[in-house]
């Protein structure tokens, strides 16, 4: 019983350490942008979204162009609320290759988080997913331009 | 009792007894907790968005299952690694029971991982489950290896299921069980290369590999390194084989044992380098340290192996792994008297443990045997117990004739409820004593059990007899 408490205490400490590490590294976990919050498109976004660009974004939804990559087309739709990017949906992703499907399931969600944290399409492409993330960010940038 | 003369005299049991280190165990438990919390938190941060529908939720769950499966596998390896801190405090048998309990959960978690991830990918890619399974196994980096690894682990796991295991020779089971190591190793690359919590996080990749290295290091150091070092240092060899009772022999082993960390009540895995014996190691209790630092290992001849011990020649080299076990005098609480309860050859560790008790310990010893001829160490037990102001009760008869009940225990040892209780015998006997002790209100942490499996063929004709004091017989 006592050892169970020690183990549980250790688990909490380990979880807090990892989450703190991510916050310090600026990865994710910004309010409203966390992966744990199911995104409600058009719903209430964060009350004051940090917008790191000079021009404030107009609230609304915009669909970026279909961008062709070597592995297939990519197209995203972005939603802006209270001047902040609150949601990015991938409308089209490459699915022909197994590796692409794996990227779609594993790396694209992380890319979305990076964009939500940075509040901009100006984030690094993901290593291991150069083509998909490059296309994703280009389509996104074009969509954001429509709302600028 | 056979008429074998016994020139050997018990001089001591403990030689530099290994220390119990509960704080060390606490530390390892905390470390295991930290790793679990860190893994789950990292998964939470990197998992696919749960807002993406059932397929992504399943994918996230499948990823978590894979991580937990790998975590449990590492835990299971550590439990079997004979880590001295864990071993001397909790005892090898308890660690291995935990290891065996953890096994099925580990395999289930891994199978759930494989199934869920396959089905989730199939849904995301809008293909059939079988087609998706085939393409994952054939086209993903490292996943084919992991699939082979999981198959190996499943085969080894099924072999450990008691319904299968009881039909296998120990050696066949052991060989199959070894393939667990291969299975676990084959699954590592796909975790590092494809796992969502690792890709893009080199620090996490290195930490995870570090954990595997730690576990591997512990296995190599404590399961192989330490026994080799001890065998080279102590150079054990057979000095003599003595018949204690019909079917019970003591192997006297000599060697440079003056630095052996040994407490009375412990056992070791012995491998006798003689024809027909060298390829298997068996756990046998050390029943005492004789003059000249020789160890006496007492065995009831129930299997092929223990029967063959009769034919051991003096000078035969021996490899030893151990001593192991937390069934020692240091498990008792200071100032609290002990009751030692043994059935049959279960008296062997208790015989050695008695030597570690102080002169004023007043131990109560209950010793059940089927027959008077089966009572061993009679000439030693009397003086060892009475010399410490204790009492010895020999209960001769089978379980029907000599039932161990709460009232029986209380009448034989009136203050038993306040004692620390040690039980050694077959599992059925241990369970009966545990039940009786529970009825007496003795808390479980004050009961120490060493149970061993006996061959079913050891039933022998039994005479009905009343309790008799063994002293002076």
Coordinates of C-alpha atoms in Angstrom, one line a residue:
Chain A
X1 CA 0.0 0.0 0.0
X2 CA 2.7 2.4 1.0
X3 CA 4.8 1.4 -2.0
X4 CA 1.8 1.9 -4.2
X5 CA 1.6 5.5 -3.0
X6 CA 5.3 5.9 -3.7
X7 CA 4.9 4.6 -7.2
X8 CA 1.9 6.8 -7.8
X9 CA 3.8 9.8 -6.5
X10 CA 6.6 9.0 -8.8
X11 CA 4.2 8.7 -11.7
X12 CA 2.8 12.2 -11.0
X13 CA 6.3 13.6 -10.7
X14 CA 7.3 12.0 -14.0
X15 CA 4.3 13.3 -15.8
X16 CA 4.7 16.8 -14.4
X17 CA 8.4 16.8 -15.4
X18 CA 7.6 15.8 -19.0
X19 CA 4.8 18.4 -19.4
X20 CA 7.0 21.0 -17.8
X21 CA 9.7 20.1 -20.3
X22 CA 7.3 20.6 -23.2
X23 CA 6.1 23.9 -21.9
X24 CA 9.7 25.1 -21.4
X25 CA 10.6 24.0 -24.9
X26 CA 7.5 25.9 -26.1
X27 CA 6.2 22.8 -28.0
X28 CA 2.4 22.7 -27.3
X29 CA 0.1 23.1 -24.4
X30 CA -0.7 26.8 -25.1
X31 CA -4.2 27.5 -23.7
X32 CA -6.8 26.4 -26.3
X33 CA -4.2 24.9 -28.5
X34 CA -3.6 21.7 -26.5
X35 CA -4.2 18.5 -28.3
X36 CA -6.4 17.4 -25.5
X37 CA -9.1 19.8 -26.3
X38 CA -11.4 18.6 -29.0
X39 CA -11.5 21.4 -31.5
X40 CA -14.9 22.9 -32.1
X41 CA -14.8 24.6 -35.5
X42 CA -16.4 28.0 -35.2
X43 CA -16.9 27.5 -31.5
X44 CA -15.5 29.7 -28.7
X45 CA -11.8 30.0 -29.2
X46 CA -9.3 31.4 -26.6
X47 CA -10.4 34.8 -25.3
X48 CA -7.3 36.5 -26.4
X49 CA -5.4 34.7 -29.0
X50 CA -1.8 35.8 -29.4
X51 CA -1.3 36.9 -32.9
X52 CA 2.4 37.2 -33.7
X53 CA 1.9 38.8 -37.1
X54 CA 1.5 42.5 -37.4
X55 CA -1.7 42.4 -39.2
X56 CA -4.7 41.2 -37.2
X57 CA -6.5 38.3 -38.8
X58 CA -10.2 38.6 -39.7
X59 CA -12.4 36.0 -38.0
X60 CA -13.7 33.4 -40.3
X61 CA -12.9 30.2 -42.2
X62 CA -10.7 30.0 -45.3
X63 CA -9.7 27.1 -47.5
X64 CA -6.2 27.0 -48.9
X65 CA -5.3 25.8 -52.4
X66 CA -4.7 22.2 -53.2
X67 CA -0.9 21.9 -53.2
X68 CA 0.6 19.0 -55.1
X69 CA 3.5 17.2 -53.5
X70 CA 5.6 14.3 -54.7
X71 CA 3.4 12.0 -52.6
X72 CA 0.0 13.5 -53.4
X73 CA -2.1 16.5 -52.9
X74 CA -2.5 18.5 -49.6
X75 CA -5.2 21.0 -48.8
X76 CA -6.1 22.6 -45.5
X77 CA -8.9 24.8 -44.1
X78 CA -8.2 27.3 -41.3
X79 CA -10.6 28.8 -38.8
X80 CA -9.8 32.1 -37.1
X81 CA -11.7 33.3 -34.1
X82 CA -11.0 36.5 -32.0
X83 CA -8.0 37.1 -34.2
X84 CA -6.4 33.7 -33.3
X85 CA -5.9 30.6 -35.3
X86 CA -8.2 28.1 -33.5
X87 CA -8.4 25.2 -35.9
X88 CA -6.7 23.7 -39.0
X89 CA -8.4 20.9 -40.8
X90 CA -6.6 18.8 -43.3
X91 CA -9.1 18.3 -46.1
X92 CA -6.8 16.3 -48.4
X93 CA -3.6 14.4 -47.4
X94 CA -1.5 12.0 -49.4
X95 CA -2.7 8.5 -48.7
X96 CA -1.4 6.4 -51.5
X97 CA 1.8 5.3 -49.7
X98 CA 1.8 3.6 -46.3
X99 CA 4.5 6.0 -45.1
X100 CA 2.2 8.9 -46.0
X101 CA -0.7 7.4 -44.1
X102 CA 1.5 7.0 -41.1
X103 CA 2.6 10.6 -41.4
X104 CA -1.0 11.7 -41.7
X105 CA -1.9 9.9 -38.5
X106 CA 1.2 10.7 -36.5
X107 CA 3.0 13.8 -37.7
X108 CA 0.2 16.0 -39.2
X109 CA -1.5 16.3 -35.8
X110 CA 1.8 17.5 -34.3
X111 CA 2.3 19.9 -37.2
X112 CA -1.2 21.3 -36.5
X113 CA -0.2 21.7 -32.8
X114 CA 3.0 23.5 -33.8
X115 CA 1.0 25.9 -35.9
X116 CA -1.6 26.5 -33.2
X117 CA 1.2 27.2 -30.7
X118 CA 3.1 29.5 -33.1
X119 CA -0.1 31.1 -34.4
X120 CA 1.5 31.2 -37.8
X121 CA 2.4 29.1 -40.8
X122 CA 6.0 30.0 -40.2
X123 CA 7.1 26.8 -38.5
X124 CA 9.7 24.3 -39.5
X125 CA 8.7 21.5 -41.8
X126 CA 8.8 18.2 -40.0
X127 CA 11.8 15.9 -40.5
X128 CA 10.6 12.7 -41.9
X129 CA 7.5 14.4 -43.4
X130 CA 9.2 17.1 -45.6
X131 CA 6.8 16.9 -48.5
X132 CA 3.5 16.5 -46.6
X133 CA 4.3 19.2 -44.1
X134 CA 5.7 21.5 -46.8
X135 CA 2.5 21.3 -48.7
X136 CA 0.4 21.6 -45.6
X137 CA 2.2 24.9 -44.6
X138 CA 2.0 26.3 -48.1
X139 CA -1.8 25.7 -48.3
X140 CA -2.2 27.1 -44.8
X141 CA -0.2 30.2 -45.6
X142 CA -2.4 30.9 -48.6
X143 CA -5.5 30.4 -46.5
X144 CA -4.3 32.8 -43.9
X145 CA -3.5 35.3 -46.5
X146 CA -7.2 35.3 -47.4
X147 CA -8.0 36.3 -43.9
X148 CA -5.3 39.0 -43.5
Chain B
X1 CA 16.0 -42.6 10.7
X2 CA 18.7 -44.3 8.8
X3 CA 21.8 -45.3 10.6
X4 CA 24.1 -43.0 8.6
X5 CA 26.8 -41.6 10.9
X6 CA 27.1 -37.9 10.6
X7 CA 30.4 -36.5 11.6
X8 CA 29.4 -33.1 10.4
X9 CA 28.6 -30.4 12.9
X10 CA 26.5 -27.3 12.2
X11 CA 28.6 -24.3 13.2
X12 CA 26.6 -21.4 11.9
X13 CA 24.1 -20.4 9.2
X14 CA 24.8 -16.7 8.4
X15 CA 27.9 -15.7 6.7
X16 CA 27.8 -11.9 6.1
X17 CA 24.0 -12.1 5.9
X18 CA 22.6 -10.0 3.0
X19 CA 20.9 -6.9 4.3
X20 CA 17.3 -6.1 3.6
X21 CA 17.0 -2.7 2.0
X22 CA 13.4 -1.6 2.0
X23 CA 14.4 2.0 1.2
X24 CA 16.2 0.7 -1.9
X25 CA 13.0 -1.0 -3.0
X26 CA 11.0 2.2 -2.4
X27 CA 13.5 4.0 -4.6
X28 CA 13.1 1.6 -7.4
X29 CA 9.3 1.7 -7.1
X30 CA 9.5 5.5 -7.3
X31 CA 11.7 5.3 -10.4
X32 CA 9.3 2.9 -12.0
X33 CA 6.5 5.4 -11.2
X34 CA 8.4 8.3 -12.7
X35 CA 9.0 6.4 -15.9
X36 CA 5.4 5.4 -16.2
X37 CA 4.2 9.0 -15.6
X38 CA 6.7 10.4 -18.1
X39 CA 5.7 7.8 -20.8
X40 CA 1.9 8.6 -20.4
X41 CA 2.5 12.3 -20.4
X42 CA 4.7 12.2 -23.5
X43 CA 2.0 10.1 -25.2
X44 CA -0.7 12.6 -24.2
X45 CA 1.3 15.4 -25.7
X46 CA 2.1 13.6 -29.0
X47 CA -1.0 11.5 -29.6
X48 CA -3.2 12.3 -32.6
X49 CA -6.0 14.8 -32.0
X50 CA -8.9 13.0 -30.3
X51 CA -11.3 15.3 -32.3
X52 CA -10.6 13.4 -35.5
X53 CA -13.2 10.6 -35.0
X54 CA -13.2 7.1 -33.9
X55 CA -10.2 6.0 -36.0
X56 CA -7.8 8.5 -34.4
X57 CA -9.1 7.8 -30.9
X58 CA -8.4 4.1 -31.6
X59 CA -5.0 5.0 -33.0
X60 CA -4.2 7.0 -29.8
X61 CA -5.3 4.2 -27.6
X62 CA -3.3 1.7 -29.6
X63 CA -0.2 3.8 -29.3
X64 CA -0.7 4.0 -25.5
X65 CA -1.2 0.2 -25.4
X66 CA 2.1 -0.3 -27.2
X67 CA 4.0 2.0 -24.8
X68 CA 2.5 0.3 -21.8
X69 CA 3.3 -3.1 -23.2
X70 CA 6.9 -2.2 -23.7
X71 CA 7.0 -0.6 -20.2
X72 CA 5.5 -3.8 -18.6
X73 CA 8.0 -5.9 -20.5
X74 CA 10.9 -4.0 -19.0
X75 CA 9.3 -4.2 -15.6
X76 CA 8.9 -8.0 -16.0
X77 CA 12.5 -8.4 -17.1
X78 CA 13.7 -6.4 -14.0
X79 CA 11.6 -8.6 -11.7
X80 CA 13.4 -11.7 -13.1
X81 CA 16.8 -10.0 -13.1
X82 CA 17.8 -11.0 -9.6
X83 CA 18.5 -7.4 -8.7
X84 CA 20.1 -7.7 -5.2
X85 CA 18.2 -4.9 -3.6
X86 CA 14.9 -6.4 -4.7
X87 CA 16.0 -10.0 -4.1
X88 CA 17.3 -9.6 -0.5
X89 CA 14.3 -7.6 0.6
X90 CA 11.4 -9.2 -1.2
X91 CA 12.7 -12.7 -2.0
X92 CA 13.1 -14.3 -5.4
X93 CA 10.0 -16.4 -5.2
X94 CA 7.8 -13.3 -4.5
X95 CA 9.5 -11.4 -7.4
X96 CA 9.0 -14.3 -9.7
X97 CA 5.3 -14.6 -8.7
X98 CA 4.9 -11.0 -9.5
X99 CA 6.8 -11.5 -12.8
X100 CA 4.4 -14.4 -13.7
X101 CA 1.3 -12.3 -12.8
X102 CA 2.6 -9.4 -15.0
X103 CA 3.2 -11.6 -18.0
X104 CA -0.3 -12.1 -19.3
X105 CA -1.1 -8.4 -18.9
X106 CA 2.0 -7.5 -20.8
X107 CA 1.1 -9.8 -23.7
X108 CA -2.5 -8.7 -23.8
X109 CA -1.4 -5.1 -23.9
X110 CA 0.9 -5.8 -26.9
X111 CA -1.8 -7.7 -28.8
X112 CA -4.3 -4.9 -28.2
X113 CA -1.7 -2.5 -29.6
X114 CA -1.1 -4.5 -32.7
X115 CA -4.9 -5.0 -33.4
X116 CA -6.0 -1.4 -32.6
X117 CA -3.3 0.2 -34.6
X118 CA -4.0 -2.0 -37.6
X119 CA -7.7 -1.4 -37.5
X120 CA -7.3 2.4 -37.0
X121 CA -4.9 2.6 -40.0
X122 CA -7.4 0.5 -42.0
X123 CA -10.2 3.0 -41.2
X124 CA -8.0 6.0 -41.9
X125 CA -6.8 4.6 -45.2
X126 CA -10.3 3.1 -46.0
X127 CA -8.9 -0.4 -46.7
X128 CA -9.8 -3.7 -45.2
X129 CA -8.3 -4.8 -42.0
X130 CA -6.5 -7.8 -43.5
X131 CA -5.1 -5.8 -46.4
X132 CA -3.9 -3.1 -44.0
X133 CA -2.4 -5.7 -41.7
X134 CA -0.5 -7.2 -44.7
X135 CA 0.7 -3.8 -45.9
X136 CA 1.8 -2.8 -42.4
X137 CA 3.7 -6.0 -41.9
X138 CA 5.3 -5.9 -45.3
X139 CA 6.1 -2.3 -46.0
X140 CA 6.7 -0.5 -42.7
X141 CA 10.2 0.0 -41.4
X142 CA 11.0 -2.4 -38.5
X143 CA 7.4 -3.5 -38.1
X144 CA 8.0 -6.9 -39.7
X145 CA 10.7 -7.5 -37.1
X146 CA 8.3 -6.4 -34.3
X147 CA 5.6 -8.8 -35.7
X148 CA 8.1 -11.7 -35.5
X149 CA 9.0 -10.5 -32.0
X150 CA 5.3 -10.5 -30.9
X151 CA 4.9 -14.0 -32.3
X152 CA 7.9 -15.2 -30.3
X153 CA 6.5 -13.6 -27.2
X154 CA 3.1 -15.2 -27.7
X155 CA 4.6 -18.7 -28.1
X156 CA 6.7 -18.2 -25.0
X157 CA 3.7 -16.8 -23.1
X158 CA 1.4 -19.7 -24.0
X159 CA 4.1 -22.1 -22.9
X160 CA 4.0 -20.4 -19.5
X161 CA 0.3 -20.9 -19.2
X162 CA -0.1 -23.4 -16.4
X163 CA -2.2 -25.8 -18.5
X164 CA 0.5 -26.0 -21.1
X165 CA 3.5 -25.6 -18.7
X166 CA 2.6 -28.6 -16.6
X167 CA 2.8 -30.8 -19.6
X168 CA 6.2 -29.5 -20.5
X169 CA 9.5 -30.6 -19.1
X170 CA 11.2 -27.8 -17.2
X171 CA 13.9 -27.6 -19.8
X172 CA 11.5 -27.3 -22.7
X173 CA 9.6 -24.5 -21.0
X174 CA 12.9 -22.8 -20.1
X175 CA 14.1 -22.9 -23.7
X176 CA 10.8 -21.5 -25.0
X177 CA 10.8 -18.8 -22.3
X178 CA 14.2 -17.7 -23.4
X179 CA 12.7 -16.6 -26.7
X180 CA 11.0 -13.8 -24.7
X181 CA 14.3 -12.0 -24.7
X182 CA 14.5 -12.2 -28.5
X183 CA 10.9 -11.1 -28.9
X184 CA 11.3 -8.1 -26.7
X185 CA 14.6 -7.1 -28.5
X186 CA 13.0 -7.4 -32.0
X187 CA 10.2 -5.1 -31.0
X188 CA 12.5 -2.3 -29.9
X189 CA 13.5 -0.7 -33.3
X190 CA 9.9 -0.2 -34.4
X191 CA 9.2 1.7 -31.2
X192 CA 12.1 4.1 -31.7
X193 CA 11.8 4.5 -35.4
X194 CA 8.0 4.8 -35.8
X195 CA 6.6 5.5 -32.3
X196 CA 4.7 8.8 -32.3
X197 CA 6.2 9.7 -28.9
X198 CA 9.7 9.3 -30.3
X199 CA 9.8 10.7 -33.8
X200 CA 11.1 14.2 -33.7
X201 CA 12.1 13.9 -30.0
X202 CA 15.7 12.6 -29.9
X203 CA 15.9 13.1 -26.2
X204 CA 13.0 10.8 -25.6
X205 CA 14.5 8.2 -28.0
X206 CA 17.8 8.2 -26.1
X207 CA 16.0 8.0 -22.7
X208 CA 14.0 5.1 -23.9
X209 CA 17.0 3.3 -25.2
X210 CA 18.7 4.1 -21.9
X211 CA 15.9 2.3 -20.0
X212 CA 16.4 -0.8 -22.2
X213 CA 20.2 -0.6 -21.6
X214 CA 19.6 -0.4 -17.8
X215 CA 17.4 -3.5 -17.9
X216 CA 19.8 -5.4 -20.1
X217 CA 22.7 -4.3 -17.9
X218 CA 20.9 -5.6 -14.8
X219 CA 20.1 -8.9 -16.5
X220 CA 23.7 -9.4 -17.6
X221 CA 25.3 -8.3 -14.3
X222 CA 23.0 -10.1 -11.9
X223 CA 21.9 -13.2 -13.8
X224 CA 25.2 -14.0 -15.4
X225 CA 28.0 -11.8 -14.1
X226 CA 27.5 -12.3 -10.4
X227 CA 27.0 -16.1 -10.5
X228 CA 30.1 -16.4 -12.6
X229 CA 32.2 -14.2 -10.3
X230 CA 30.9 -16.2 -7.3
X231 CA 31.6 -19.5 -8.8
X232 CA 35.1 -18.5 -9.8
X233 CA 35.7 -17.0 -6.4
X234 CA 34.3 -19.8 -4.2
X235 CA 35.2 -22.8 -6.4
X236 CA 32.4 -25.0 -5.0
X237 CA 32.7 -28.7 -5.3
X238 CA 31.0 -31.7 -3.9
X239 CA 32.6 -33.0 -0.6
X240 CA 30.2 -35.7 0.4
X241 CA 26.7 -37.0 -0.1
X242 CA 24.9 -38.1 3.1
X243 CA 21.5 -39.9 3.4
X244 CA 19.3 -38.1 6.0
X245 CA 16.2 -40.3 5.7
X246 CA 14.7 -42.5 3.1
X247 CA 14.7 -40.5 -0.1
X248 CA 16.3 -37.4 1.5
X249 CA 20.0 -36.7 0.9
X250 CA 22.3 -33.9 1.9
X251 CA 25.0 -32.8 -0.5
X252 CA 28.0 -31.3 1.3
X253 CA 29.7 -28.7 -0.8
X254 CA 33.1 -27.3 0.0
X255 CA 34.6 -24.1 -1.2
X256 CA 36.1 -20.7 -0.2
X257 CA 32.8 -19.7 1.3
X258 CA 34.0 -17.4 4.0
X259 CA 32.9 -14.3 2.0
X260 CA 29.6 -15.8 0.8
X261 CA 26.7 -13.5 1.6
X262 CA 24.4 -16.1 3.1
X263 CA 21.7 -16.1 5.7
X264 CA 20.0 -19.2 7.2
X265 CA 16.8 -20.0 5.2
X266 CA 18.2 -19.1 1.8
X267 CA 18.6 -21.3 -1.2
X268 CA 20.7 -21.3 -4.4
X269 CA 20.4 -22.7 -7.9
X270 CA 22.9 -25.5 -8.1
X271 CA 24.4 -27.0 -11.2
X272 CA 26.4 -30.1 -10.7
X273 CA 29.0 -30.6 -13.4
X274 CA 28.5 -34.4 -13.7
X275 CA 27.2 -36.6 -16.5
X276 CA 23.5 -36.1 -16.9
X277 CA 23.3 -33.3 -14.4
X278 CA 25.4 -30.4 -15.8
X279 CA 22.7 -29.1 -18.2
X280 CA 20.2 -28.2 -15.5
X281 CA 20.3 -26.0 -12.4
X282 CA 17.9 -26.6 -9.5
X283 CA 16.9 -24.5 -6.5
X284 CA 17.8 -26.3 -3.3
X285 CA 17.8 -24.9 0.2
X286 CA 21.0 -24.6 2.3
X287 CA 20.2 -26.4 5.5
X288 CA 23.3 -25.3 7.3
X289 CA 27.0 -24.3 7.3
X290 CA 29.2 -27.1 8.6
X291 CA 32.7 -26.8 10.1
X292 CA 35.3 -25.8 7.6
X293 CA 32.8 -23.5 6.0
X294 CA 31.1 -26.3 4.0
X295 CA 27.5 -25.8 2.9
X296 CA 25.0 -28.5 3.4
X297 CA 22.2 -28.7 0.8
X298 CA 19.4 -31.0 1.7
X299 CA 17.1 -32.4 -1.0
X300 CA 14.2 -34.8 -1.1
X301 CA 14.6 -37.2 -4.0
X302 CA 11.4 -36.7 -5.9
X303 CA 12.5 -36.0 -9.5
X304 CA 15.1 -37.5 -11.8
X305 CA 17.5 -34.8 -10.9
X306 CA 17.3 -35.1 -7.1
X307 CA 17.5 -38.9 -7.4
X308 CA 20.6 -38.6 -9.4
X309 CA 22.3 -36.6 -6.6
X310 CA 22.9 -39.9 -4.8
X311 CA 25.4 -40.8 -7.4
X312 CA 27.4 -37.6 -7.1
X313 CA 31.1 -38.2 -6.5
X314 CA 33.3 -36.1 -4.2
X315 CA 35.2 -33.5 -6.1
X316 CA 32.5 -32.8 -8.7
X317 CA 32.6 -29.2 -9.6
X318 CA 29.4 -27.1 -8.9
X319 CA 28.2 -23.9 -10.3
X320 CA 26.0 -21.8 -8.0
X321 CA 23.6 -19.0 -8.6
X322 CA 22.6 -17.3 -5.4
X323 CA 22.1 -17.5 -2.5
X324 CA 18.6 -16.1 -2.9
X325 CA 15.6 -15.7 -0.7
X326 CA 14.2 -13.3 2.0
X327 CA 13.0 -16.2 4.2
X328 CA 15.7 -15.3 6.8
X329 CA 15.9 -14.3 10.4
X330 CA 16.2 -10.6 9.4
X331 CA 12.6 -10.7 8.2
X332 CA 11.4 -10.8 11.8
X333 CA 10.5 -7.7 13.9
X334 CA 12.9 -6.8 16.7
X335 CA 11.7 -8.1 20.0
X336 CA 9.0 -10.3 18.6
X337 CA 9.3 -14.1 19.0
X338 CA 9.0 -16.4 16.0
X339 CA 7.0 -19.5 15.2
X340 CA 8.6 -21.7 12.5
X341 CA 6.2 -24.1 10.8
X342 CA 7.5 -26.8 8.4
X343 CA 6.1 -29.7 6.5
X344 CA 8.3 -32.5 5.3
X345 CA 11.6 -31.4 3.7
X346 CA 10.4 -27.8 4.3
X347 CA 12.3 -28.1 7.5
X348 CA 15.6 -27.5 5.6
X349 CA 15.6 -23.7 5.4
X350 CA 14.1 -23.6 8.9
X351 CA 17.0 -25.7 10.2
X352 CA 19.5 -23.1 8.9
X353 CA 17.4 -20.2 10.0
X354 CA 17.3 -21.4 13.6
X355 CA 21.1 -20.9 13.7
X356 CA 20.6 -17.2 13.1
X357 CA 18.3 -16.7 16.0
X358 CA 19.8 -15.2 19.2
X359 CA 20.2 -17.5 22.3
X360 CA 17.1 -16.0 24.0
X361 CA 14.8 -16.2 20.9
X362 CA 12.5 -18.9 22.3
X363 CA 11.3 -20.1 18.9
X364 CA 8.3 -22.3 18.6
X365 CA 8.9 -24.9 15.9
X366 CA 6.1 -27.1 14.4
X367 CA 7.3 -29.8 12.1
X368 CA 4.8 -32.1 10.3
X369 CA 6.0 -35.2 8.6
X370 CA 4.1 -38.2 7.2
X371 CA 6.1 -40.7 9.2
X372 CA 8.7 -40.9 11.9
X373 CA 11.2 -42.1 9.3
X374 CA 10.6 -38.9 7.4
X375 CA 11.7 -36.6 10.3
X376 CA 15.1 -35.4 9.4
X377 CA 17.7 -33.4 11.5
X378 CA 16.1 -34.8 14.7
X379 CA 19.4 -34.9 16.5
X380 CA 20.1 -31.3 15.6
X381 CA 16.7 -29.7 15.9
X382 CA 16.3 -30.6 19.6
X383 CA 19.4 -28.9 20.8
X384 CA 19.1 -25.9 18.4
X385 CA 15.6 -25.2 19.7
X386 CA 16.0 -26.0 23.4
X387 CA 19.3 -24.1 23.4
X388 CA 17.4 -21.0 22.5
X389 CA 14.7 -21.6 25.1
X390 CA 12.2 -22.7 22.5
X391 CA 9.8 -25.6 22.0
X392 CA 9.7 -28.2 19.2
X393 CA 6.5 -30.1 18.2
X394 CA 6.7 -32.9 15.7
X395 CA 3.3 -33.7 14.1
X396 CA 3.5 -37.1 12.5
X397 CA 0.8 -37.9 10.1
X398 CA -0.8 -36.6 6.9
X399 CA -3.0 -33.6 6.6
X400 CA -6.1 -35.5 7.7
X401 CA -4.5 -36.7 10.8
X402 CA -2.5 -33.6 11.6
X403 CA -4.7 -30.8 10.5
X404 CA -3.3 -27.3 10.9
X405 CA -6.2 -25.2 12.2
X406 CA -6.3 -22.0 14.2
X407 CA -7.3 -23.7 17.3
X408 CA -4.6 -26.4 16.9
X409 CA -2.0 -23.7 16.4
X410 CA -3.2 -21.8 19.4
X411 CA -3.2 -24.9 21.6
X412 CA 0.4 -25.8 20.6
X413 CA 1.7 -22.3 20.7
X414 CA -0.5 -20.3 23.0
X415 CA 1.1 -16.9 22.2
X416 CA 1.2 -17.5 18.4
X417 CA -0.9 -14.5 17.6
X418 CA 1.9 -12.3 18.8
X419 CA 4.6 -14.0 16.9
X420 CA 6.2 -13.6 13.5
X421 CA 5.4 -16.8 11.5
X422 CA 7.6 -18.6 9.0
X423 CA 6.0 -21.3 6.9
X424 CA 7.8 -23.7 4.6
X425 CA 6.3 -26.7 2.8
X426 CA 4.3 -27.6 -0.3
X427 CA 1.9 -24.9 -1.6
X428 CA -1.2 -26.7 -0.2
X429 CA 0.4 -26.8 3.2
X430 CA 1.4 -23.2 3.1
X431 CA -2.1 -22.2 2.0
X432 CA -3.6 -24.1 5.0
X433 CA -1.3 -22.4 7.5
X434 CA -1.9 -19.0 5.9
X435 CA -5.7 -19.6 6.4
X436 CA -5.2 -20.6 10.0
X437 CA -2.9 -17.7 10.7
X438 CA -5.5 -15.4 9.2
X439 CA -8.2 -16.8 11.5
X440 CA -5.8 -16.1 14.4
X441 CA -5.7 -12.5 13.3
X442 CA -2.0 -12.5 12.4
X443 CA -1.4 -9.7 9.9
X444 CA -0.1 -11.0 6.5
X445 CA 3.1 -8.9 6.7
X446 CA 4.1 -10.9 9.8
X447 CA 3.9 -14.2 7.9
X448 CA 6.8 -15.4 5.7
X449 CA 6.2 -18.2 3.3
X450 CA 8.6 -20.3 1.3
X451 CA 6.5 -22.7 -0.8
X452 CA 8.0 -25.3 -3.1
X453 CA 6.4 -27.8 -5.4
X454 CA 6.7 -31.4 -4.6
X455 CA 6.4 -34.2 -7.0
X456 CA 3.0 -35.9 -6.7
X457 CA 4.7 -39.3 -6.4
X458 CA 6.0 -38.7 -2.8
X459 CA 2.9 -39.9 -1.0
X460 CA 4.0 -42.6 1.4
X461 CA 2.2 -44.9 3.9
X462 CA 1.3 -43.1 7.0
X463 CA 0.8 -44.1 10.6
X464 CA -1.5 -42.3 12.9
X465 CA 0.4 -40.8 15.7
X466 CA -0.2 -38.1 18.2
X467 CA 2.0 -35.0 18.6
X468 CA 5.3 -35.9 20.1
X469 CA 8.1 -33.8 21.4
X470 CA 11.2 -34.6 19.3
X471 CA 13.7 -33.6 22.0
X472 CA 15.8 -36.5 23.1
X473 CA 14.6 -38.9 20.5

